[in-house]
Coordinates of C-alpha atoms in Angstrom, one line a residue:
M1 CA -21.0 -20.7 -1.2
R2 CA -20.7 -20.5 -5.0
W3 CA -18.3 -18.4 -7.2
A4 CA -20.1 -15.8 -8.7
G5 CA -17.6 -15.1 -11.3
T6 CA -18.1 -11.5 -13.1
V7 CA -21.7 -11.8 -13.0
S8 CA -23.7 -9.2 -10.9
P9 CA -25.1 -10.7 -8.0
T10 CA -29.1 -11.3 -7.6
K11 CA -30.7 -8.6 -5.4
R12 CA -30.9 -11.5 -2.6
A13 CA -27.1 -11.7 -2.7
L14 CA -26.5 -8.0 -2.6
Q15 CA -28.8 -7.8 0.4
S16 CA -27.3 -10.7 2.3
L17 CA -23.9 -8.5 1.9
L18 CA -25.6 -5.4 2.8
V19 CA -28.1 -6.3 5.5
G20 CA -26.6 -9.0 7.7
R21 CA -25.3 -8.0 10.9
Q22 CA -22.3 -10.1 11.4
L23 CA -18.6 -9.6 12.6
G24 CA -16.0 -9.2 9.9
T25 CA -13.1 -7.1 8.8
L26 CA -13.4 -5.0 5.6
V27 CA -9.9 -4.6 3.7
L28 CA -9.8 -1.5 1.5
G29 CA -7.4 -3.1 -1.2
T30 CA -6.0 -1.8 -4.6
H31 CA -5.2 -3.6 -7.8
A32 CA -3.3 -3.3 -11.3
H33 CA -5.3 -4.8 -14.3
G34 CA -7.1 -7.2 -11.7
E35 CA -4.1 -8.3 -9.8
V36 CA -4.3 -7.3 -6.0
D37 CA -0.7 -5.7 -5.1
E38 CA 1.5 -6.7 -2.4
D39 CA 0.1 -3.9 -0.1
T40 CA -3.3 -5.5 -0.4
L41 CA -1.9 -9.1 0.6
C42 CA -0.2 -7.8 3.4
S43 CA -3.5 -5.9 4.4
V44 CA -5.2 -9.2 4.1
E45 CA -2.5 -11.1 6.4
A46 CA -2.9 -8.4 8.9
A47 CA -6.7 -8.7 9.0
S48 CA -6.4 -12.4 9.6
R49 CA -5.1 -11.9 13.1
F50 CA -8.5 -10.8 14.1
K51 CA -10.0 -14.4 13.1
E52 CA -13.2 -13.0 11.4
P53 CA -14.4 -13.3 8.1
I54 CA -12.6 -10.8 5.5
H55 CA -14.5 -8.8 3.0
L56 CA -12.0 -7.2 0.6
L57 CA -13.2 -4.1 -1.5
V58 CA -11.2 -3.3 -4.7
G59 CA -12.8 -0.6 -6.9
G60 CA -12.3 1.1 -10.3
V61 CA -11.3 0.0 -13.7
G62 CA -10.9 -3.6 -14.2
S63 CA -11.9 -4.4 -10.4
S64 CA -14.5 -7.1 -11.5
A65 CA -11.2 -9.3 -12.7
V66 CA -9.9 -9.5 -9.2
P67 CA -11.9 -12.3 -8.2
E68 CA -10.4 -14.6 -11.1
K69 CA -7.0 -13.3 -11.9
S70 CA -6.1 -13.2 -7.9
R71 CA -8.2 -16.3 -6.9
E72 CA -4.8 -18.1 -6.0
A73 CA -3.7 -15.6 -3.7
L74 CA -6.9 -14.6 -2.0
E75 CA -9.0 -18.0 -1.9
G76 CA -8.9 -19.4 1.7
R77 CA -8.2 -16.3 3.0
V78 CA -10.8 -13.9 2.0
S79 CA -14.5 -14.7 2.4
S80 CA -15.7 -12.3 -0.3
V81 CA -14.6 -9.8 -2.8
I82 CA -16.5 -6.7 -3.5
T83 CA -16.1 -5.0 -6.7
T84 CA -17.3 -1.7 -8.5
A85 CA -18.4 -0.9 -11.9
Q86 CA -16.4 1.5 -14.0
D87 CA -17.3 4.9 -14.3
C88 CA -19.0 5.4 -11.1
G89 CA -16.4 8.0 -9.1
L90 CA -13.8 5.1 -8.2
D91 CA -11.7 5.0 -11.0
H92 CA -9.1 7.5 -9.9
G93 CA -8.9 7.0 -6.4
L94 CA -10.4 10.1 -5.1
A95 CA -11.3 10.5 -1.3
E96 CA -14.8 11.4 -1.2
P97 CA -16.2 8.5 -3.3
Y98 CA -14.4 5.7 -1.6
A99 CA -14.6 7.1 1.9
A100 CA -18.9 7.4 1.3
L101 CA -18.6 3.8 0.0
L102 CA -16.6 2.6 3.0
T103 CA -19.0 4.2 5.6
S104 CA -22.0 3.0 3.6
L105 CA -20.6 -0.5 3.7
H106 CA -20.0 -0.4 7.3
R107 CA -23.4 1.0 8.3
K108 CA -25.1 -1.9 6.3
R109 CA -22.8 -4.4 7.5
D110 CA -21.4 -3.3 10.8
Y111 CA -17.9 -4.3 10.5
S112 CA -15.6 -4.8 13.3
Y113 CA -12.4 -3.5 11.6
I114 CA -11.7 -1.6 8.6
I115 CA -8.0 -2.0 7.5
G116 CA -5.9 -0.6 4.6
A117 CA -2.2 -0.5 3.9
D118 CA -0.3 2.8 5.1
N119 CA 0.4 4.3 1.6
A120 CA -0.9 7.7 -0.1
F121 CA -4.2 5.7 -1.4
T122 CA -5.4 4.8 1.8
A123 CA -4.1 7.8 3.7
S124 CA -6.6 10.0 2.0
I125 CA -9.5 7.9 2.4
L126 CA -9.2 6.4 5.9
P127 CA -8.8 10.0 7.7
R128 CA -12.1 11.1 6.0
A129 CA -13.8 7.8 6.4
A130 CA -13.2 7.8 10.2
A131 CA -14.6 11.3 10.5
M132 CA -17.7 10.4 8.8
L133 CA -18.1 7.5 11.4
D134 CA -17.0 9.5 14.3
V135 CA -14.0 7.3 15.2
E136 CA -10.4 7.5 15.7
P137 CA -8.1 5.7 13.1
V138 CA -4.9 4.0 14.4
T139 CA -2.2 4.7 11.7
G140 CA 1.2 3.0 10.9
V141 CA 0.4 -0.1 12.7
I142 CA 3.4 -2.6 12.8
N143 CA 2.1 -5.0 15.0
I144 CA -1.2 -6.4 16.4
L145 CA -1.3 -7.9 20.0
D146 CA -4.9 -8.6 20.8
Q147 CA -8.3 -7.2 19.3
S148 CA -7.6 -3.9 20.4
T149 CA -3.9 -3.3 21.2
F150 CA -1.7 -2.2 18.5
V151 CA 1.8 -1.3 18.1
R152 CA 2.9 1.8 16.0
P153 CA 6.3 3.9 15.7
V154 CA 6.5 7.5 16.8
F155 CA 9.3 10.0 16.8
A156 CA 10.7 9.2 13.4
G157 CA 10.7 5.3 14.3
N158 CA 12.8 5.9 17.6
I159 CA 10.0 4.8 20.0
K160 CA 7.4 2.1 19.5
S161 CA 4.2 3.0 21.4
M162 CA 1.4 0.7 22.2
V163 CA -1.6 2.1 21.6
K164 CA -5.1 0.5 23.1
H165 CA -8.5 1.1 21.5
H166 CA -11.2 1.7 23.9
G167 CA -14.1 2.8 22.1
C168 CA -17.0 0.5 21.1
G169 CA -17.4 1.6 17.1
V170 CA -15.5 0.1 14.1
R171 CA -11.9 -0.2 14.5
M172 CA -10.1 1.6 11.5
L173 CA -6.4 0.9 11.1
S174 CA -3.5 1.5 8.6
I175 CA -1.0 -0.9 8.6
R176 CA 2.8 -0.8 7.5
P177 CA 3.2 -3.4 4.5
S178 CA 6.6 -4.2 5.5
S179 CA 5.8 -5.6 8.6
F180 CA 3.2 -8.2 7.8
S181 CA 3.8 -10.9 5.1
G182 CA 1.6 -10.8 2.1
R183 CA 2.4 -14.5 1.5
S184 CA 1.7 -16.1 4.5
D185 CA 0.7 -19.7 4.5
C186 CA -1.9 -18.8 7.3
V187 CA -5.5 -19.9 6.4
T188 CA -8.3 -17.8 8.0
D189 CA -11.6 -19.1 9.2
S190 CA -13.0 -17.5 5.5
P191 CA -14.6 -20.3 3.2
R192 CA -12.3 -22.0 0.8
Q193 CA -14.5 -20.9 -2.3
M194 CA -14.7 -17.0 -2.2
E195 CA -18.1 -15.1 -2.9
H196 CA -18.2 -12.2 -5.4
H197 CA -20.4 -9.3 -5.1
H198 CA -20.1 -6.7 -7.9
L199 CA -21.8 -3.5 -7.2
T200 CA -23.2 -1.5 -10.1
K201 CA -23.6 2.4 -10.1
E202 CA -27.3 1.6 -9.4
D203 CA -26.5 -0.3 -6.2
M204 CA -24.0 2.7 -5.1
E205 CA -26.7 5.4 -5.5
T206 CA -29.8 3.1 -4.1
S207 CA -29.2 -0.2 -2.5
L208 CA -26.4 1.2 -0.1
C209 CA -27.2 4.7 0.9
G210 CA -29.1 7.6 -0.9
S211 CA -26.2 10.0 0.1
L212 CA -24.1 8.5 -2.0
K213 CA -25.6 9.5 -5.1
D214 CA -24.7 13.2 -4.6
V215 CA -21.2 12.2 -3.7
F216 CA -20.9 10.4 -7.1
T217 CA -22.8 13.0 -9.3
N218 CA -21.9 16.4 -7.6
P219 CA -18.2 15.5 -6.1
L220 CA -16.4 18.1 -4.2
S221 CA -13.2 17.2 -6.2
T222 CA -12.8 16.2 -9.5
H223 CA -10.0 14.4 -11.5
L224 CA -8.0 16.4 -13.8
S225 CA -4.9 14.6 -14.9
F226 CA -2.8 11.7 -14.0
S227 CA 0.9 11.8 -14.2
K228 CA 3.2 8.9 -13.4
E229 CA 6.8 7.9 -14.2
E230 CA 6.6 4.3 -15.1
M231 CA 9.8 2.4 -14.5
E232 CA 9.9 -0.5 -16.7
L233 CA 12.2 -3.6 -16.3
G234 CA 12.2 -5.6 -19.5
E235 CA 8.6 -6.6 -20.3
G236 CA 7.6 -6.4 -17.0
R237 CA 8.1 -3.7 -14.2
M238 CA 11.0 -2.6 -11.8
P239 CA 10.3 -4.4 -8.2
E240 CA 7.7 -2.6 -6.0
L241 CA 9.8 -0.3 -3.7
S242 CA 8.1 -1.2 -0.7
H243 CA 8.8 -4.9 -0.9
A244 CA 11.8 -5.4 -3.1
R245 CA 14.7 -7.4 -1.9
I246 CA 17.4 -4.7 -2.9
V247 CA 17.0 -1.1 -3.2
L248 CA 19.5 1.5 -4.6
A249 CA 18.7 4.8 -3.5
G250 CA 20.3 8.2 -4.5
G251 CA 20.5 11.3 -2.7
R252 CA 21.5 15.2 -3.3
A253 CA 25.1 14.1 -4.1
L254 CA 24.1 12.6 -7.5
Q255 CA 23.5 16.4 -8.6
S256 CA 21.3 15.9 -11.5
K257 CA 18.2 13.9 -13.2
E258 CA 20.8 12.5 -15.7
N259 CA 23.0 11.1 -12.7
F260 CA 19.8 9.6 -11.0
D261 CA 18.8 8.2 -14.6
R262 CA 22.3 6.2 -14.6
L263 CA 21.7 4.8 -11.1
R264 CA 18.2 3.7 -12.1
R265 CA 19.4 1.6 -15.2
C266 CA 22.0 -0.2 -13.0
A267 CA 18.8 -0.9 -10.7
E268 CA 17.1 -2.3 -13.7
K269 CA 19.8 -4.5 -14.8
L270 CA 20.0 -5.7 -11.2
G271 CA 16.8 -6.6 -10.8
A272 CA 16.6 -3.9 -7.8
A273 CA 14.2 -0.9 -7.0
V274 CA 15.2 2.6 -7.1
G275 CA 14.6 5.0 -4.2
A276 CA 15.3 8.7 -3.5
T277 CA 15.6 11.1 -0.8
R278 CA 13.4 13.9 -0.3
A279 CA 15.8 16.5 -1.8
A280 CA 16.2 14.5 -4.9
V281 CA 12.3 14.3 -5.3
D282 CA 11.9 18.1 -4.6
A283 CA 15.0 19.0 -7.0
G284 CA 12.9 17.0 -9.7
W285 CA 15.4 14.2 -10.1
A286 CA 13.0 11.4 -9.1
P287 CA 9.2 10.7 -8.8
N288 CA 7.5 11.3 -5.7
E289 CA 6.4 7.9 -5.5
I290 CA 10.0 6.4 -4.9
Q291 CA 10.7 8.9 -2.0
I292 CA 11.7 7.1 1.0
G293 CA 11.7 8.5 4.7
Q294 CA 9.3 9.9 7.2
T295 CA 7.0 11.6 4.3
G296 CA 7.6 8.9 2.0
K297 CA 7.7 5.1 1.9
I298 CA 9.0 2.5 4.3
V299 CA 11.1 0.1 3.0
A300 CA 12.5 -3.4 4.5
S301 CA 14.5 -4.9 1.7
D302 CA 17.2 -7.4 2.4
T303 CA 19.8 -4.8 0.9
Y304 CA 19.8 -1.0 0.8
V305 CA 22.6 0.8 -0.9
A306 CA 22.8 4.7 -0.4
F307 CA 24.3 6.6 -2.9
G308 CA 25.6 9.9 -1.7
I309 CA 22.7 10.2 1.0
S310 CA 23.7 12.3 4.0
G311 CA 21.7 10.2 6.6
A312 CA 19.1 12.8 7.9
I313 CA 16.9 11.4 10.7
Q314 CA 13.6 11.9 8.4
H315 CA 15.3 9.3 5.7
V316 CA 16.6 7.0 8.5
A317 CA 13.2 6.6 9.6
G318 CA 12.3 4.9 6.3
I319 CA 15.2 2.3 6.3
R320 CA 15.4 1.1 10.0
D321 CA 13.9 -2.4 8.8
C322 CA 16.3 -2.8 6.0
G323 CA 18.6 -6.0 6.6
T324 CA 22.0 -4.6 5.4
I325 CA 22.6 -1.2 4.8
I326 CA 25.3 0.1 2.6
A327 CA 26.3 3.5 2.8
I328 CA 28.7 5.3 0.2
N329 CA 29.3 9.0 0.8
S330 CA 32.6 11.1 0.3
D331 CA 32.2 12.8 3.6
P332 CA 33.3 10.2 6.5
E333 CA 31.4 12.3 9.2
A334 CA 28.0 11.8 7.1
P335 CA 25.4 10.6 9.8
I336 CA 24.4 7.8 7.4
F337 CA 27.4 5.9 8.3
K338 CA 26.0 5.8 12.0
V339 CA 23.2 3.2 10.7
A340 CA 25.1 1.7 8.1
D341 CA 26.3 -1.9 8.3
Y342 CA 29.1 -1.4 5.7
G343 CA 30.4 2.3 4.8
L344 CA 32.4 3.5 1.7
V345 CA 34.1 7.0 1.9
E346 CA 34.5 7.5 -1.6
D347 CA 33.3 10.0 -4.3
V348 CA 30.0 8.6 -5.4
F349 CA 30.6 8.9 -9.3
N350 CA 33.5 6.8 -9.1
V351 CA 31.8 3.9 -7.3
L352 CA 28.7 4.6 -9.9
D353 CA 31.2 4.2 -12.9
R354 CA 32.5 1.0 -11.6
L355 CA 29.0 -0.2 -11.0
E356 CA 27.8 0.8 -14.4
R357 CA 30.8 -1.1 -15.8
Y358 CA 29.8 -4.2 -14.0
C359 CA 26.2 -4.2 -15.1
D360 CA 27.3 -3.9 -18.5
T361 CA 28.9 -7.5 -18.3
L362 CA 25.4 -8.7 -17.2

């Protein structure tokens, strides 16, 4: 197979992608400036368990650069990368156009599996696509036992349930990235050289499915604005929370946004990620994307340090996979000490002062 670069494929190449009725797995991925993120690589690793050709779909601004910028991470694992043109309704991650594109690709290709990471982006898309295809998605998968048997946690992670898929349609999964390694040395049956299929706006309105045109031109929801608190680390970025080796997390005991910013600055100097409880997020001290817990992100860091976190079951559900948990709390009866490997009964501000002095020496 030849490398297509960033040039749109010929009609014949596009038809071979859309009309061929072959087994395969479609992975819904995300990227930043043409480089796929760790969640996407974890999804690819999960998809490789099925031993079928993997097609990676990435859309929005800059997606056409993914095959080139992410070639080293994807080649040998992915058989083809499907990218989309800009200004076609996919630039802001809205559920309607992405779900319509997923279902149309499946109806043309007849995939065995559609997989995405268990994050906010996928959570709004897969259920809608599943409803359109009349299938039941399996969410939060932490292990794949065979072609149709999956393991997922229930009751805030206290119980692991085994789910058997008996349907004959496509199997839709969202996987927990912390349970799959994105940098696996495993090489699938995918060809060493990836194909690149670039879908233009015309392709999506005509070649795929006529109903897509209505979705893109008359969307049910529209993008208004995008607000995200960026966390810089020097010239780069703070480590991604879900994949960081060290996480410093703050709770209600920090009392203010100013104190939470102190914790963030320490995390930056230590090369760690910063997390927050729902109480800290609801109070406006931290952005929603760094919330940890049952309704936030699941982390599996080597070291997790909890600053003034009580240890509610909803929060503990998000840190069960961490290697070493260190709890700092002035209340010796705080539930967090029951799950912590090391506990320090101390005023959180005394510890934060000492940590700042140490970071100033780095």
